[in-house]
Amino acid sequence: MTRPFTPAPWPRKLRSQHWYGGNSRDTIYHRGWLKNQGYPHDLFDGRPVIGILNTWSDLTPCNGHLRELAEKVKAGVWEAGGFPLEVPVFSASENSYRPTAMMYRNLAAMAVEEAMRGQPIDGAVLLVGCDKTTPSLLMGAASTDIPSIVVTGGPMLNGWFRGERIGSGTHLWKFSEAVKAGEMTQAEFLEAEASMSRSSGTCNTMGTASTMASMAEALGMALSGNAAIPAVDSRRRVMAQLTGRRIVQMVKDDLKPSDILTRAAFENAIRTNGAIGGSTNAVIHLLALAGRVGIDLTLDDWDRLGRDVPTIVNLMPSGRYLMEEFFYAGGLPAVLQRLGEAGLLDREALTVSGRTIWEEVREARNWNEDVILPADRPLTEQGGIAVLRGNLAPGGAVLKPSAASPHLLVHRGRAVVFEDIDDYKARIEDEALDIDETCIMVLKMCGPRGYPGMAEVGNMGLPPKVLRKGITDMVRISDARMSGTAYGTVVLHASPEAARGGPLAVVRDGDMIELDVPNRRLHLDVPETEIARRLADWRNPAPRPPGGYAQLFHDHVEGAETGADFDFLRGCRGREVGKDSH
Ligand code: FES
């Protein structure tokens, strides 16, 4: 349900005035120190103070250009009469953090929440890009309910190698399999690597970064058109400046995340994810975000809402093109317009612009029907995320049909079990491994608690002896995640995870497993009494970490089926600081 929004009266006293207003010893302390940066006294007169929360880092190369973009945001804030202050926040880089950036999403969200609440910020521009930076800042902002708006760094330009489009991540998986199969030399692999990342920006496929940028826009948390503009296109900088202008008015109106992140917004985002062939990671991040604003979103919502949404965006990893072409074709507004025409969009959902989503997109046009496909020839008829259940995943598991092989969607096979990621790495290239393409590969101990952090290893590479036959896909099942740039008939997020004693923990080599995606079934064909006996004998091989953040993570991370947030971070704690020195 959408809610009517009534702007707050203006002028009124903003929270930043608790730091900067008046002439007490404390306010002079806060204000006087900031003046060492050369700010004139009238900037502290009660105008909106805008925090530009910047996830720039040299070790987050996808966000490496965000300091330049921050300057454009500042220009917009100044123009609109606000006072911009750039604030560095935790940058959970996908390609730097080990064991996996996902282990730090909640830490980043917690740091952002405290940075917003504990400082004189009336409104926030969330300057994000790389996979985890978008959900972590959205989650943190949602838990403060301080007016916030997303602007992403935008995707890289197309990669090109020997006349072929090279998609970030997607071709890394393809080429590494080709090297294993003896179809590509190491030297060619290195040459391809150099062709992959041609400009600043995030992954250029519809991977997790582009998916989460699209989710932010579909949720109404970014200005219309934000998701697809390439990082180096001048219009990206225009978008940043317009975002800076807009946040000032949002503060004056007190247009908050809770006004925008309604159930209707989440339902729009889920359907959008089906239409764009978006990453399975969106499932986890949106479940966690919904938990921050008290929306009771479930895995079943993902299946129910996405099931009849055809995938119409022809982008890798499911399709052929890249984000640059998506932008030229009309970007996300053209997709949302199509969903609206088809009755698959709640047109009344509010956005950061103060207008409804339908007001934003109803005039959008599709300029290339090879990239955004017509309704009668979609990439996949049922593009949403399939949520599977059965005795192997009673809490649910997910699969992305648009990235799977149609002939494997109903499959019965013999389990080949890897007890953890190290076991997989040690044995997958062993020519003596008893495996063929009809088998089902099972990987354990890669869930939120088990890995720890739930790494993107669910799309485990096939054994070389299968690859050499020209086989490119097998059914794989795990409690892990999968990179949004990856593909295959891959069952992910099996819940409860093995490290919590879920049934996945007791699958053995030779057990038969049945996957039936049309009927949403994942079944371990072992008598229930035998499963119960094995579970009773099971002992967790993963010790509790001896301290530090790893122990906090282990003790408090929830299951993938509810978004893998920390139990103590669910909900909105508001913007009040509580007891302070005033
Ligand atoms: Fe950062 Fe893909 S690794 S966007």
Coordinates of C-alpha atoms and ligand atoms in Angstrom, one line a residue:
M1 CA 0.0 0.0 0.0
T2 CA 1.2 3.4 -0.8
R3 CA 0.8 6.2 1.8
P4 CA 0.0 9.8 1.0
F5 CA 2.9 12.1 1.8
T6 CA 2.5 15.6 3.3
P7 CA 5.6 17.8 3.3
A8 CA 6.6 19.1 6.7
P9 CA 6.3 22.9 7.3
W10 CA 9.3 25.0 6.4
P11 CA 11.2 26.8 7.9
R12 CA 11.7 24.8 11.1
K13 CA 14.6 23.9 13.3
L14 CA 16.7 21.0 12.0
R15 CA 18.7 18.5 13.9
S16 CA 22.0 20.1 12.9
Q17 CA 21.1 23.2 14.9
H18 CA 21.6 21.0 18.1
W19 CA 25.3 21.2 17.1
Y20 CA 25.5 24.6 15.4
G21 CA 22.7 26.8 16.6
G22 CA 22.9 29.4 19.4
N23 CA 26.0 30.6 21.3
S24 CA 26.5 28.1 24.1
R25 CA 29.9 26.7 24.9
D26 CA 29.0 23.4 23.2
T27 CA 27.7 24.9 20.0
I28 CA 30.7 27.2 19.7
Y29 CA 32.8 24.1 20.2
H30 CA 31.1 22.3 17.3
R31 CA 30.9 25.3 15.0
G32 CA 34.2 26.9 15.8
W33 CA 36.2 23.9 15.0
L34 CA 34.5 23.5 11.6
K35 CA 35.3 27.1 10.8
N36 CA 38.9 26.1 10.6
Q37 CA 38.0 24.9 7.1
G38 CA 37.1 28.5 6.1
Y39 CA 33.3 28.4 6.4
P40 CA 31.6 31.8 6.9
H41 CA 29.4 32.2 9.9
D42 CA 26.1 32.4 8.0
L43 CA 26.4 28.8 6.8
F44 CA 25.4 27.8 10.3
D45 CA 22.1 29.7 10.2
G46 CA 19.8 26.7 10.1
R47 CA 20.1 25.7 6.4
P48 CA 20.1 21.9 5.7
V49 CA 23.4 20.3 6.4
I50 CA 23.9 17.6 3.9
G51 CA 26.3 14.7 4.5
I52 CA 27.7 13.3 1.3
L53 CA 28.5 9.8 2.5
N54 CA 31.3 8.7 0.2
T55 CA 32.4 5.1 -0.2
W56 CA 35.4 6.2 -2.3
S57 CA 38.6 4.1 -1.6
D58 CA 41.7 3.3 -3.6
L59 CA 40.9 -0.3 -2.6
T60 CA 37.3 -0.1 -4.0
P61 CA 38.3 0.7 -7.6
C62 CA 34.7 0.5 -8.7
N63 CA 34.1 3.6 -6.6
G64 CA 37.5 5.2 -7.4
H65 CA 36.0 8.2 -9.2
L66 CA 33.5 9.1 -6.4
R67 CA 35.5 12.0 -5.1
E68 CA 35.1 13.8 -8.4
L69 CA 31.4 13.0 -8.3
A70 CA 31.1 14.3 -4.8
E71 CA 32.2 17.7 -6.1
K72 CA 29.2 17.7 -8.4
V73 CA 26.9 16.7 -5.5
K74 CA 28.3 19.6 -3.5
A75 CA 27.7 22.0 -6.3
G76 CA 24.1 20.9 -6.4
V77 CA 23.7 21.3 -2.6
W78 CA 25.2 24.8 -2.7
E79 CA 22.9 25.8 -5.5
A80 CA 19.9 24.7 -3.5
G81 CA 20.9 26.6 -0.4
G82 CA 22.3 23.7 1.6
F83 CA 25.6 23.2 3.3
P84 CA 27.4 20.1 2.0
L85 CA 30.0 18.2 4.0
E86 CA 31.7 15.1 2.6
V87 CA 32.0 12.2 5.0
P88 CA 34.1 9.1 4.2
V89 CA 32.3 5.9 5.3
F90 CA 33.2 2.2 5.4
S91 CA 33.7 1.0 1.8
A92 CA 33.1 -2.7 1.6
S93 CA 35.0 -3.5 -1.6
E94 CA 33.9 -6.6 -3.5
N95 CA 37.3 -7.2 -5.0
S96 CA 39.5 -6.5 -2.0
Y97 CA 37.9 -7.8 1.2
R98 CA 38.5 -11.3 2.3
P99 CA 37.1 -13.7 3.2
T100 CA 34.2 -11.9 1.4
A101 CA 32.9 -8.4 1.2
M102 CA 29.5 -9.7 2.4
M103 CA 31.0 -10.3 5.8
Y104 CA 31.4 -6.5 6.1
R105 CA 28.0 -5.4 4.7
N106 CA 26.5 -5.3 8.2
L107 CA 29.5 -3.6 9.7
A108 CA 29.4 -1.0 7.0
A109 CA 25.7 -0.5 7.6
M110 CA 26.2 -0.1 11.3
A111 CA 29.1 2.4 10.8
V112 CA 27.0 4.4 8.4
E113 CA 24.0 4.5 10.7
E114 CA 26.1 5.8 13.6
A115 CA 27.9 8.3 11.3
M116 CA 24.6 9.7 10.3
R117 CA 22.9 9.8 13.8
G118 CA 26.0 10.8 15.7
Q119 CA 26.8 13.8 13.5
P120 CA 25.1 17.0 12.5
I121 CA 23.5 15.6 9.3
D122 CA 20.1 16.7 8.2
G123 CA 20.1 14.8 5.0
A124 CA 22.4 12.3 3.3
V125 CA 23.5 11.7 -0.3
L126 CA 24.6 8.0 -0.4
L127 CA 27.5 7.9 -2.9
V128 CA 27.8 4.2 -3.7
G129 CA 28.5 1.8 -6.5
C130 CA 30.3 -1.5 -5.8
D131 CA 28.1 -4.4 -4.8
K132 CA 27.9 -4.1 -1.0
T133 CA 28.3 -0.3 -0.8
T134 CA 24.7 0.2 -2.1
P135 CA 22.8 -2.1 0.3
S136 CA 25.0 -1.2 3.3
L137 CA 24.4 2.5 3.0
L138 CA 20.7 2.0 2.3
M139 CA 20.4 -0.2 5.4
G140 CA 22.2 2.3 7.6
A141 CA 20.2 5.2 6.3
A142 CA 16.9 3.3 6.7
S143 CA 17.7 2.7 10.4
T144 CA 18.1 6.4 11.1
D145 CA 15.2 7.5 8.9
I146 CA 17.1 10.7 8.0
P147 CA 16.2 12.0 4.5
S148 CA 18.5 10.2 2.1
I149 CA 19.0 9.8 -1.6
V150 CA 21.2 7.4 -3.6
V151 CA 23.5 8.3 -6.4
T152 CA 25.7 5.6 -7.9
G153 CA 29.0 5.9 -9.6
G154 CA 27.7 4.2 -12.8
P155 CA 29.0 1.2 -14.7
M156 CA 32.2 0.9 -16.7
L157 CA 32.2 1.2 -20.5
N158 CA 31.9 -2.0 -22.5
G159 CA 34.9 -4.3 -22.4
W160 CA 36.1 -5.5 -25.8
F161 CA 38.4 -8.4 -26.7
R162 CA 39.0 -9.5 -30.3
G163 CA 35.8 -8.0 -31.5
E164 CA 33.7 -9.5 -28.7
R165 CA 32.0 -7.7 -25.8
I166 CA 33.6 -8.6 -22.5
G167 CA 31.5 -8.5 -19.5
S168 CA 32.9 -7.9 -16.0
G169 CA 33.0 -11.2 -14.1
T170 CA 30.9 -13.1 -16.7
H171 CA 33.9 -13.5 -19.0
L172 CA 36.2 -14.2 -16.1
W173 CA 34.1 -17.3 -15.4
K174 CA 33.9 -18.2 -19.1
F175 CA 37.6 -17.7 -19.8
S176 CA 38.8 -19.5 -16.7
E177 CA 36.7 -22.5 -17.8
A178 CA 38.1 -22.2 -21.3
V179 CA 41.7 -22.3 -19.9
K180 CA 40.8 -25.4 -17.8
A181 CA 39.3 -27.0 -20.9
G182 CA 42.4 -26.3 -22.9
E183 CA 40.6 -23.9 -25.3
M184 CA 42.4 -20.8 -24.3
T185 CA 46.1 -20.1 -23.4
Q186 CA 47.2 -18.3 -20.3
A187 CA 48.7 -15.6 -22.4
E188 CA 45.3 -15.0 -24.1
F189 CA 43.6 -15.0 -20.7
L190 CA 46.0 -12.2 -19.5
E191 CA 45.3 -10.2 -22.7
A192 CA 41.6 -10.5 -22.1
E193 CA 42.0 -9.3 -18.5
A194 CA 43.5 -6.1 -19.8
S195 CA 40.5 -5.6 -22.1
M196 CA 37.9 -6.1 -19.4
S197 CA 38.0 -2.8 -17.3
R198 CA 38.3 0.1 -19.7
S199 CA 37.1 2.9 -17.6
S200 CA 36.1 4.0 -14.1
G201 CA 32.9 2.5 -12.8
T202 CA 31.2 -0.6 -11.5
C203 CA 30.9 -4.0 -13.3
N204 CA 29.3 -3.5 -16.7
T205 CA 27.1 -6.6 -16.7
M206 CA 23.8 -6.8 -14.9
G207 CA 25.8 -8.1 -12.0
T208 CA 25.1 -7.2 -8.4
A209 CA 26.3 -3.6 -8.6
S210 CA 24.1 -2.8 -11.6
T211 CA 21.3 -4.8 -10.0
M212 CA 21.5 -2.9 -6.8
A213 CA 21.7 0.4 -8.6
S214 CA 18.5 -0.7 -10.4
M215 CA 16.9 -1.7 -7.1
A216 CA 17.6 1.7 -5.6
E217 CA 15.9 3.3 -8.5
A218 CA 13.0 0.9 -8.5
L219 CA 12.5 1.4 -4.8
G220 CA 12.3 5.1 -5.4
M221 CA 15.5 5.9 -3.5
A222 CA 17.4 7.4 -6.5
L223 CA 16.4 9.9 -9.1
S224 CA 14.9 8.4 -12.2
G225 CA 17.5 7.3 -14.8
N226 CA 20.3 7.0 -12.3
A227 CA 21.1 3.3 -12.6
A228 CA 22.5 2.9 -16.1
I229 CA 24.4 6.1 -16.9
P230 CA 28.0 5.1 -17.6
A231 CA 30.5 6.3 -15.0
V232 CA 32.4 8.4 -17.5
D233 CA 29.4 9.9 -19.3
S234 CA 28.9 13.6 -18.6
R235 CA 25.3 12.9 -17.7
R236 CA 26.5 10.9 -14.7
R237 CA 28.0 14.2 -13.3
V238 CA 24.7 16.0 -14.1
M239 CA 22.9 13.3 -12.2
A240 CA 25.2 13.9 -9.2
Q241 CA 24.5 17.6 -9.3
L242 CA 20.8 17.2 -9.6
T243 CA 20.9 14.7 -6.6
G244 CA 22.7 17.4 -4.6
R245 CA 20.0 19.9 -5.4
R246 CA 17.2 17.4 -4.6
I247 CA 18.3 16.3 -1.1
V248 CA 18.1 19.9 0.1
Q249 CA 14.4 20.0 -0.7
M250 CA 13.9 16.5 0.7
V251 CA 15.2 17.8 4.1
K252 CA 12.9 20.8 4.0
D253 CA 10.0 18.5 3.2
D254 CA 11.2 15.8 5.7
L255 CA 10.8 13.2 3.0
K256 CA 12.3 10.2 4.8
P257 CA 13.3 6.6 3.8
S258 CA 10.2 5.3 5.7
D259 CA 8.0 7.4 3.4
I260 CA 9.5 5.8 0.3
L261 CA 10.5 2.2 1.4
T262 CA 6.9 0.9 1.6
R263 CA 5.7 -2.5 0.8
A264 CA 4.7 -1.2 -2.6
A265 CA 8.3 -0.1 -3.3
F266 CA 9.7 -3.5 -2.4
E267 CA 7.1 -5.2 -4.6
N268 CA 8.1 -2.9 -7.5
A269 CA 11.7 -3.7 -6.9
I270 CA 11.2 -7.5 -6.9
R271 CA 9.3 -7.4 -10.2
T272 CA 11.9 -5.1 -11.6
N273 CA 14.6 -7.6 -10.7
G274 CA 12.7 -10.2 -12.7
A275 CA 12.5 -7.9 -15.7
I276 CA 16.2 -7.0 -15.7
G277 CA 17.4 -10.6 -14.9
G278 CA 19.0 -9.2 -11.8
S279 CA 21.4 -10.8 -9.3
T280 CA 20.3 -13.3 -6.7
N281 CA 22.2 -11.1 -4.2
A282 CA 19.3 -8.6 -4.5
V283 CA 17.2 -11.2 -2.6
I284 CA 19.4 -11.0 0.5
H285 CA 19.9 -7.3 0.4
L286 CA 16.3 -6.4 0.0
L287 CA 15.2 -8.8 2.7
A288 CA 17.7 -7.1 5.0
L289 CA 16.6 -3.6 4.0
A290 CA 13.0 -4.5 4.5
G291 CA 13.9 -5.7 8.0
R292 CA 15.3 -2.2 8.7
V293 CA 12.0 -0.5 7.9
G294 CA 9.7 -3.1 9.4
I295 CA 8.3 -4.4 6.2
D296 CA 7.5 -8.1 6.5
L297 CA 9.1 -9.2 3.2
T298 CA 9.7 -12.9 2.8
L299 CA 11.4 -15.3 0.3
D300 CA 7.9 -16.4 -0.8
D301 CA 7.2 -12.8 -1.9
W302 CA 10.2 -13.1 -4.2
D303 CA 8.8 -16.2 -5.8
R304 CA 5.2 -15.0 -6.0
L305 CA 5.8 -11.5 -7.3
G306 CA 8.6 -12.4 -9.7
R307 CA 7.2 -15.6 -11.2
D308 CA 5.2 -14.1 -14.0
V309 CA 7.6 -11.3 -14.9
P310 CA 9.5 -12.0 -18.1
T311 CA 13.1 -11.0 -18.3
I312 CA 13.2 -8.4 -21.1
V313 CA 16.7 -6.9 -20.5
N314 CA 19.1 -8.7 -22.8
L315 CA 22.2 -8.1 -20.7
M316 CA 25.0 -10.5 -19.5
P317 CA 25.1 -12.8 -17.6
S318 CA 21.7 -13.9 -18.9
G319 CA 21.8 -12.2 -22.2
R320 CA 24.1 -10.5 -24.7
Y321 CA 24.7 -6.8 -24.1
L322 CA 26.2 -4.6 -21.4
M323 CA 25.1 -1.6 -19.3
E324 CA 26.4 0.9 -21.8
E325 CA 23.9 -0.4 -24.4
F326 CA 21.2 -0.6 -21.7
F327 CA 21.6 3.2 -21.1
Y328 CA 21.5 4.0 -24.8
A329 CA 18.3 1.9 -25.0
G330 CA 16.5 3.9 -22.4
G331 CA 17.8 2.4 -19.2
L332 CA 15.6 1.4 -16.2
P333 CA 12.9 4.0 -16.9
A334 CA 12.0 2.2 -20.1
V335 CA 11.7 -1.1 -18.2
L336 CA 9.6 0.5 -15.4
Q337 CA 7.4 2.0 -18.1
R338 CA 6.9 -1.4 -19.6
L339 CA 6.1 -2.9 -16.2
G340 CA 3.6 -0.1 -15.6
E341 CA 1.9 -0.7 -18.9
A342 CA 1.6 -4.4 -18.1
G343 CA 0.1 -3.8 -14.7
L344 CA 3.2 -5.1 -12.9
L345 CA 4.1 -1.8 -11.1
D346 CA 2.4 0.0 -8.3
R347 CA 2.2 3.3 -10.0
E348 CA 1.5 5.3 -6.9
A349 CA 4.8 4.4 -5.1
L350 CA 6.5 7.6 -4.0
T351 CA 10.1 8.4 -5.0
V352 CA 12.8 10.7 -3.8
S353 CA 11.7 13.3 -6.4
G354 CA 8.4 13.7 -4.4
R355 CA 6.6 12.4 -7.4
T356 CA 5.2 8.9 -8.0
I357 CA 7.2 6.3 -9.9
W358 CA 4.7 6.4 -12.7
E359 CA 4.9 10.2 -13.0
E360 CA 8.7 9.6 -13.4
V361 CA 8.6 6.9 -16.1
R362 CA 5.3 7.0 -18.0
E363 CA 6.9 9.0 -20.9
A364 CA 10.0 6.7 -21.1
R365 CA 10.8 5.1 -24.5
N366 CA 12.7 2.0 -25.5
W367 CA 15.2 2.9 -28.3
N368 CA 16.6 -0.5 -29.0
E369 CA 14.4 -3.6 -29.0
D370 CA 17.4 -5.9 -29.2
V371 CA 18.5 -4.7 -25.7
I372 CA 15.2 -4.1 -24.1
L373 CA 13.2 -6.9 -25.7
P374 CA 9.5 -6.7 -26.7
A375 CA 7.0 -8.6 -24.5
D376 CA 6.4 -11.3 -27.1
R377 CA 10.1 -12.4 -27.3
P378 CA 11.5 -12.1 -23.8
L379 CA 14.8 -13.7 -22.8
T380 CA 12.9 -15.9 -20.3
E381 CA 9.2 -16.1 -19.8
Q382 CA 9.5 -16.5 -16.0
G383 CA 12.3 -14.2 -15.1
G384 CA 12.0 -13.9 -11.3
I385 CA 13.9 -15.7 -8.7
A386 CA 12.7 -19.2 -8.1
V387 CA 12.4 -20.1 -4.4
L388 CA 12.8 -23.8 -3.9
R389 CA 11.7 -25.8 -0.9
G390 CA 11.9 -29.4 0.3
N391 CA 13.7 -31.6 2.8
L392 CA 17.1 -30.3 1.6
A393 CA 16.2 -26.7 2.2
P394 CA 13.2 -26.4 4.5
G395 CA 13.9 -22.7 5.0
G396 CA 14.2 -22.1 1.2
A397 CA 16.8 -21.9 -1.5
V398 CA 17.0 -19.7 -4.6
L399 CA 17.8 -20.2 -8.3
K400 CA 17.9 -17.7 -11.1
P401 CA 16.0 -19.3 -14.0
S402 CA 17.2 -16.8 -16.6
A403 CA 20.8 -17.8 -15.9
A404 CA 20.1 -21.5 -15.8
S405 CA 20.1 -24.2 -18.5
P406 CA 16.5 -25.1 -19.5
H407 CA 17.4 -28.8 -19.8
L408 CA 18.6 -29.0 -16.2
L409 CA 15.6 -27.3 -14.5
V410 CA 14.1 -30.7 -13.9
H411 CA 16.9 -33.1 -12.9
R412 CA 17.7 -36.1 -10.7
G413 CA 21.3 -36.8 -10.1
R414 CA 23.9 -38.4 -7.8
A415 CA 25.4 -36.1 -5.2
V416 CA 29.1 -35.4 -5.3
V417 CA 29.8 -33.7 -2.0
F418 CA 32.4 -31.2 -1.0
E419 CA 32.5 -30.7 2.7
D420 CA 33.7 -27.1 2.4
I421 CA 35.4 -24.8 -0.1
D422 CA 38.9 -26.2 0.7
D423 CA 37.7 -29.7 0.0
Y424 CA 36.3 -28.5 -3.3
K425 CA 39.5 -26.8 -4.3
A426 CA 41.6 -29.8 -3.3
R427 CA 39.7 -32.3 -5.4
I428 CA 37.9 -30.6 -8.3
E429 CA 40.8 -31.1 -10.7
D430 CA 41.5 -34.6 -9.7
E431 CA 41.0 -36.8 -12.7
A432 CA 40.1 -39.7 -10.4
L433 CA 37.1 -37.8 -9.0
D434 CA 34.0 -39.9 -9.5
I435 CA 31.8 -37.4 -11.4
D436 CA 30.1 -36.8 -14.7
E437 CA 27.7 -34.2 -16.1
T438 CA 24.6 -36.0 -14.7
C439 CA 25.9 -35.6 -11.1
I440 CA 24.8 -32.8 -8.8
M441 CA 27.7 -31.0 -7.1
V442 CA 27.0 -30.2 -3.4
L443 CA 29.1 -27.6 -1.5
K444 CA 28.7 -27.2 2.3
M445 CA 29.8 -24.7 5.0
C446 CA 29.6 -21.6 2.7
G447 CA 26.6 -19.9 4.3
P448 CA 26.6 -16.7 6.4
R449 CA 28.0 -18.4 9.5
G450 CA 29.9 -21.2 7.9
Y451 CA 32.3 -19.5 5.5
P452 CA 32.0 -17.0 7.3
G453 CA 30.2 -14.3 5.4
M454 CA 28.5 -16.3 2.6
A455 CA 31.0 -16.1 -0.2
E456 CA 30.1 -16.0 -3.9
V457 CA 31.3 -19.6 -4.5
G458 CA 28.0 -21.2 -5.3
N459 CA 28.7 -21.3 -9.0
M460 CA 31.7 -23.6 -8.4
G461 CA 33.6 -24.4 -11.6
L462 CA 33.0 -27.7 -13.3
P463 CA 35.7 -30.5 -13.2
P464 CA 38.1 -30.3 -16.2
K465 CA 37.2 -33.8 -17.4
V466 CA 33.6 -32.7 -17.8
L467 CA 34.6 -29.4 -19.4
R468 CA 36.7 -31.2 -22.0
K469 CA 33.5 -32.9 -23.2
G470 CA 32.2 -29.5 -24.1
I471 CA 29.7 -29.5 -21.1
T472 CA 29.3 -26.0 -19.7
D473 CA 26.7 -26.5 -17.0
M474 CA 25.8 -28.9 -14.2
V475 CA 23.4 -28.7 -11.3
R476 CA 25.2 -27.2 -8.3
I477 CA 23.7 -26.8 -4.8
S478 CA 25.1 -24.9 -1.8
D479 CA 24.4 -22.5 1.0
A480 CA 26.7 -20.0 -0.7
R481 CA 25.9 -17.0 -2.8
M482 CA 26.7 -16.5 -6.5
S483 CA 28.2 -13.4 -8.1
G484 CA 25.6 -11.4 -10.0
T485 CA 27.9 -11.7 -13.0
A486 CA 27.7 -15.5 -13.0
Y487 CA 25.4 -18.0 -14.6
G488 CA 24.5 -21.7 -14.5
T489 CA 21.9 -24.0 -12.9
V490 CA 23.0 -23.1 -9.5
V491 CA 20.9 -23.6 -6.4
L492 CA 22.0 -21.0 -3.7
H493 CA 21.3 -19.8 -0.2
A494 CA 20.1 -23.3 1.0
S495 CA 18.6 -22.7 4.4
P496 CA 19.2 -23.5 7.2
E497 CA 22.8 -23.4 6.2
A498 CA 25.1 -26.4 6.9
A499 CA 26.9 -24.6 9.8
R500 CA 23.6 -24.3 11.6
G501 CA 22.9 -28.0 11.1
G502 CA 20.6 -27.7 8.1
P503 CA 20.0 -30.8 6.1
L504 CA 22.6 -29.8 3.6
A505 CA 25.2 -30.7 6.3
V506 CA 24.3 -34.4 6.1
V507 CA 24.2 -35.0 2.3
R508 CA 26.6 -37.8 1.4
D509 CA 28.3 -38.9 -1.8
G510 CA 26.0 -41.1 -3.7
D511 CA 22.7 -39.7 -2.3
M512 CA 20.2 -39.0 -5.0
I513 CA 18.8 -35.4 -5.3
E514 CA 15.9 -34.2 -7.2
L515 CA 15.6 -30.6 -8.6
D516 CA 12.2 -29.6 -10.0
V517 CA 12.2 -25.8 -10.6
P518 CA 8.7 -25.6 -12.2
N519 CA 7.3 -27.2 -9.0
R520 CA 9.8 -25.3 -6.8
R521 CA 11.0 -28.5 -5.2
L522 CA 14.5 -29.6 -3.9
H523 CA 14.4 -33.1 -2.5
L524 CA 17.0 -35.3 -0.9
D525 CA 15.9 -38.8 -1.8
V526 CA 16.9 -40.4 1.5
P527 CA 14.5 -41.8 4.0
E528 CA 13.5 -39.2 6.6
T529 CA 14.5 -41.5 9.4
E530 CA 18.0 -41.8 7.9
I531 CA 18.2 -37.9 7.6
A532 CA 17.1 -37.6 11.2
R533 CA 19.7 -40.1 12.3
R534 CA 22.5 -38.3 10.4
L535 CA 21.5 -35.0 11.8
A536 CA 21.5 -36.4 15.4
D537 CA 25.1 -37.6 14.8
W538 CA 26.2 -34.3 13.1
R539 CA 28.9 -32.2 14.8
N540 CA 29.7 -28.7 13.6
P541 CA 33.2 -28.7 12.2
A542 CA 33.5 -24.9 12.3
P543 CA 34.7 -23.5 15.6
R544 CA 33.4 -20.2 17.0
P545 CA 35.9 -17.5 16.1
P546 CA 38.0 -16.6 19.1
G547 CA 37.1 -12.9 19.3
G548 CA 36.9 -9.7 17.4
Y549 CA 34.4 -8.9 14.6
A550 CA 34.5 -12.4 13.4
Q551 CA 33.0 -13.6 16.7
L552 CA 30.4 -10.8 16.7
F553 CA 29.5 -11.8 13.1
H554 CA 29.2 -15.5 14.0
D555 CA 27.1 -14.9 17.0
H556 CA 24.6 -12.5 15.5
V557 CA 24.3 -13.1 11.8
E558 CA 20.9 -14.4 10.8
G559 CA 20.1 -16.9 8.0
A560 CA 20.1 -16.0 4.3
E561 CA 16.3 -16.6 4.3
T562 CA 15.8 -13.4 6.2
G563 CA 18.7 -11.3 4.7
A564 CA 21.7 -12.3 6.8
D565 CA 21.4 -9.1 8.9
F566 CA 22.6 -9.0 12.5
D567 CA 19.7 -9.8 14.9
F568 CA 20.4 -6.6 16.9
L569 CA 20.4 -4.3 13.8
R570 CA 16.9 -5.1 12.5
G571 CA 14.5 -2.2 12.7
C572 CA 14.7 1.6 12.6
R573 CA 16.2 3.3 15.6
G574 CA 15.5 6.8 14.4
R575 CA 17.5 10.0 14.2
E576 CA 17.6 11.0 17.9
V577 CA 21.1 10.9 19.5
G578 CA 19.7 10.4 23.0
K579 CA 21.6 11.7 25.9
D580 CA 24.3 14.1 24.7
S581 CA 26.2 17.2 26.0
H582 CA 23.4 19.7 25.2
Ligands
FES1 FE1 32.8 -3.7 -7.7 FE2 31.7 -5.4 -9.5 S1 33.4 -5.7 -8.2 S2 31.1 -3.4 -9.0

